Amino acid sequence: MAESRATLSNWRTPPFSGWAFHHVRELIPTADIAAGHGGARALDTAPRALDLEGFHGRSASDGFIVVHRGAVVHAHYAQGMGEHDPHILMSVSKAMLGLLASRVPELEPERQIAEYVPEVAATAWRGARVRDVLDMRVGIAFDENYLASAGPIIEYRKATGWNPLAPGETASDLLTFCRQLRAGEGPHGGPVHYVSPNSDLLGIAIERATGRRYAELMSERVWRPAGARTSAYITLDRLGAARAAGGLCATLCDLARVGLWMLATRQAFCEDLERNGDAQAWAAGDMAAYFPRRPMRYRSYWYVLDGAAPLLFGYGIHGQWLFLDRRNELVIAKLSSQALPMDPALIALTLETVERIRAELAA
């Protein structure tokens, strides 16, 4: 069985990922993000036949849910995952971080990140604002190549506790790793340059600004207000720092509940996403090639697809998604165990499928 062979060395690759992605806390230390006591948001059901022929199998869906006007019209589970099983969100964790940051008044977007974390004042983050960090516009030399077998990204994963140490290696941690990134790649505020350590550093800044642990804040200011039914959790480095960039694990239904809460109560945040973010910075950035010929922007760790009804979404490697369509009162969440971290064909397939669902439900 895959679960008996999943290790830190293989847990993100098939066939092990099909089990490991919803059993992460059996491999990596975690902290609970507590749900409320008896206050879960009810999800009505109104099943509807949608044109999803072959989609779930082709895109390795572990879970897929469509919620229209507050009612679940479609839900699908696979790979032994059920509605009560938290699944890793990968970089949809960043979207949750951006949402949390909007609820931390102590974190001021125009202040420099080093004012909150002085240890990075002499690094590539010198002079970078919190807003630059939120929008992935820090001029830092870091290649986020998920298929690399050596180099800084491997050291980064070791620092997060996601990769095993080689014999004789000394364990690092997230802040120590960030302090070692000193090379710049250009001015801050330039093109979107996707660097996951930005998000981990922002998680540390939030803890410094508030004097509270990240998991506690996420519970208090996002998870419980959203009416989550099940406690989520987040992976930790060896010193207890949260992997804010990608380590949050949650159930499919609770991810959808966060989306519904955003539609109902976080209008100002959603409007900021829809109106702001720099289209030119996106087009010149290193993620635009994965979304060709689409009018897009990036803001506070959320992707924005422009149009008459803007589509907001969080995206994570191996096929994790959360979509919000405010105009059509639609939330779609997908959790997956796709083989490749970044698969352009499956990104296109998922976006095309979501657009088709939007059209069907708007009719």
Coordinates of C-alpha atoms in Angstrom, one line a residue, residues 130-267:
V130 CA 5.0 44.4 2.7
R131 CA 3.0 45.2 -0.4
D132 CA 5.9 44.0 -2.6
V133 CA 6.0 40.7 -0.6
L134 CA 2.2 40.3 -0.9
D135 CA 2.2 40.8 -4.7
M136 CA 5.4 38.7 -5.4
R137 CA 7.2 41.8 -6.7
V138 CA 10.4 41.5 -4.6
G139 CA 13.6 41.8 -6.7
I140 CA 15.2 38.6 -5.3
A141 CA 17.3 36.0 -7.0
F142 CA 15.5 32.7 -6.5
D143 CA 14.5 30.1 -9.1
E144 CA 11.3 28.4 -8.1
N145 CA 12.0 25.3 -10.2
Y146 CA 9.9 22.5 -8.7
L147 CA 11.7 19.8 -10.7
A148 CA 15.2 20.9 -9.6
S149 CA 17.3 18.2 -7.9
A150 CA 19.8 20.6 -6.3
G151 CA 20.3 24.2 -5.5
P152 CA 18.5 26.7 -3.2
I153 CA 15.0 25.3 -3.7
I154 CA 16.1 22.0 -2.3
E155 CA 17.7 23.7 0.7
Y156 CA 14.5 25.6 1.1
R157 CA 12.5 22.4 1.2
K158 CA 14.8 21.0 3.8
A159 CA 14.5 24.1 5.9
T160 CA 10.7 23.7 5.8
G161 CA 10.9 20.0 6.9
W162 CA 9.5 18.8 3.6
N163 CA 12.6 17.1 2.4
P164 CA 14.9 14.7 4.3
L165 CA 18.4 15.8 5.3
A166 CA 21.4 14.1 3.6
P167 CA 23.8 12.2 6.0
G168 CA 25.8 14.6 8.0
E169 CA 23.7 17.7 7.2
T170 CA 22.6 20.1 9.9
A171 CA 18.9 21.0 10.1
S172 CA 18.0 24.5 9.1
D173 CA 14.7 26.5 9.5
L174 CA 12.7 29.0 7.5
L175 CA 14.1 32.2 9.0
T176 CA 17.7 31.0 8.7
F177 CA 17.1 30.1 5.1
C178 CA 15.6 33.6 4.4
R179 CA 18.6 35.3 5.9
Q180 CA 20.9 33.6 3.5
L181 CA 19.1 35.0 0.4
R182 CA 21.1 38.1 -0.3
A183 CA 21.3 38.4 -4.1
G184 CA 19.0 40.8 -5.8
E185 CA 17.5 40.3 -9.3
G186 CA 16.2 43.8 -9.9
P187 CA 14.3 46.6 -8.1
H188 CA 11.4 45.9 -5.9
G189 CA 8.0 46.6 -7.4
G190 CA 8.9 45.2 -10.8
P191 CA 7.5 42.1 -12.6
V192 CA 5.7 39.4 -10.7
H193 CA 8.5 37.0 -9.6
Y194 CA 7.0 34.0 -7.9
V195 CA 9.1 33.2 -4.8
S196 CA 7.5 31.1 -2.1
P197 CA 9.9 32.2 0.7
N198 CA 8.2 35.6 0.4
S199 CA 5.1 34.1 1.9
D200 CA 6.9 32.2 4.7
L201 CA 8.6 35.5 5.6
L202 CA 5.3 37.3 5.7
G203 CA 3.9 34.6 8.0
I204 CA 6.8 35.3 10.4
A205 CA 6.1 39.1 10.0
I206 CA 2.5 38.5 11.0
E207 CA 3.6 36.6 14.1
R208 CA 6.0 39.4 15.0
A209 CA 3.4 42.2 14.4
T210 CA 0.8 40.5 16.5
G211 CA 2.7 38.5 19.1
R212 CA 0.5 35.5 18.2
R213 CA 1.1 32.2 16.6
Y214 CA 0.1 31.9 12.9
A215 CA -2.2 28.9 13.4
E216 CA -4.0 30.7 16.2
L217 CA -4.6 33.8 14.1
M218 CA -5.7 31.7 11.1
S219 CA -8.2 30.0 13.3
E220 CA -9.5 33.2 15.0
R221 CA -9.6 35.5 12.0
V222 CA -10.4 33.1 9.1
W223 CA -11.3 29.5 10.0
R224 CA -13.9 30.1 12.7
P225 CA -15.5 33.2 11.1
A226 CA -15.9 31.2 7.9
G227 CA -17.9 28.6 9.7
A228 CA -15.4 25.7 9.1
R229 CA -16.6 22.4 10.4
T230 CA -13.3 20.6 10.7
S231 CA -10.0 21.9 12.2
A232 CA -7.4 22.5 9.5
Y233 CA -3.7 22.2 10.2
I234 CA -0.4 23.7 8.9
T235 CA 3.1 22.2 8.6
L236 CA 5.9 23.6 10.7
D237 CA 9.6 23.9 10.4
R238 CA 11.8 22.5 13.2
L239 CA 11.5 25.7 15.3
G240 CA 7.7 25.9 14.9
A241 CA 7.4 28.5 12.1
A242 CA 4.4 27.9 9.9
R243 CA 4.9 26.9 6.2
A244 CA 2.6 29.8 5.2
A245 CA 3.6 29.4 1.6
G246 CA 2.1 25.9 1.1
G247 CA 1.6 23.8 4.2
L248 CA -2.1 24.4 5.1
C249 CA -4.3 21.3 5.0
A250 CA -8.1 21.6 5.0
T251 CA -11.2 19.7 4.0
L252 CA -12.7 20.4 0.6
C253 CA -16.0 21.6 2.1
D254 CA -14.2 23.9 4.5
L255 CA -12.2 25.4 1.7
A256 CA -15.5 26.1 -0.1
R257 CA -16.9 27.6 3.2
V258 CA -14.0 30.1 3.2
G259 CA -15.0 31.0 -0.3
L260 CA -18.6 31.5 0.7
W261 CA -17.6 33.6 3.6
M262 CA -15.5 35.8 1.3
L263 CA -18.5 36.3 -1.0
A264 CA -20.8 37.2 1.9
T265 CA -18.6 39.3 4.2
R266 CA -15.2 40.2 2.7
Q267 CA -16.4 42.5 -0.1

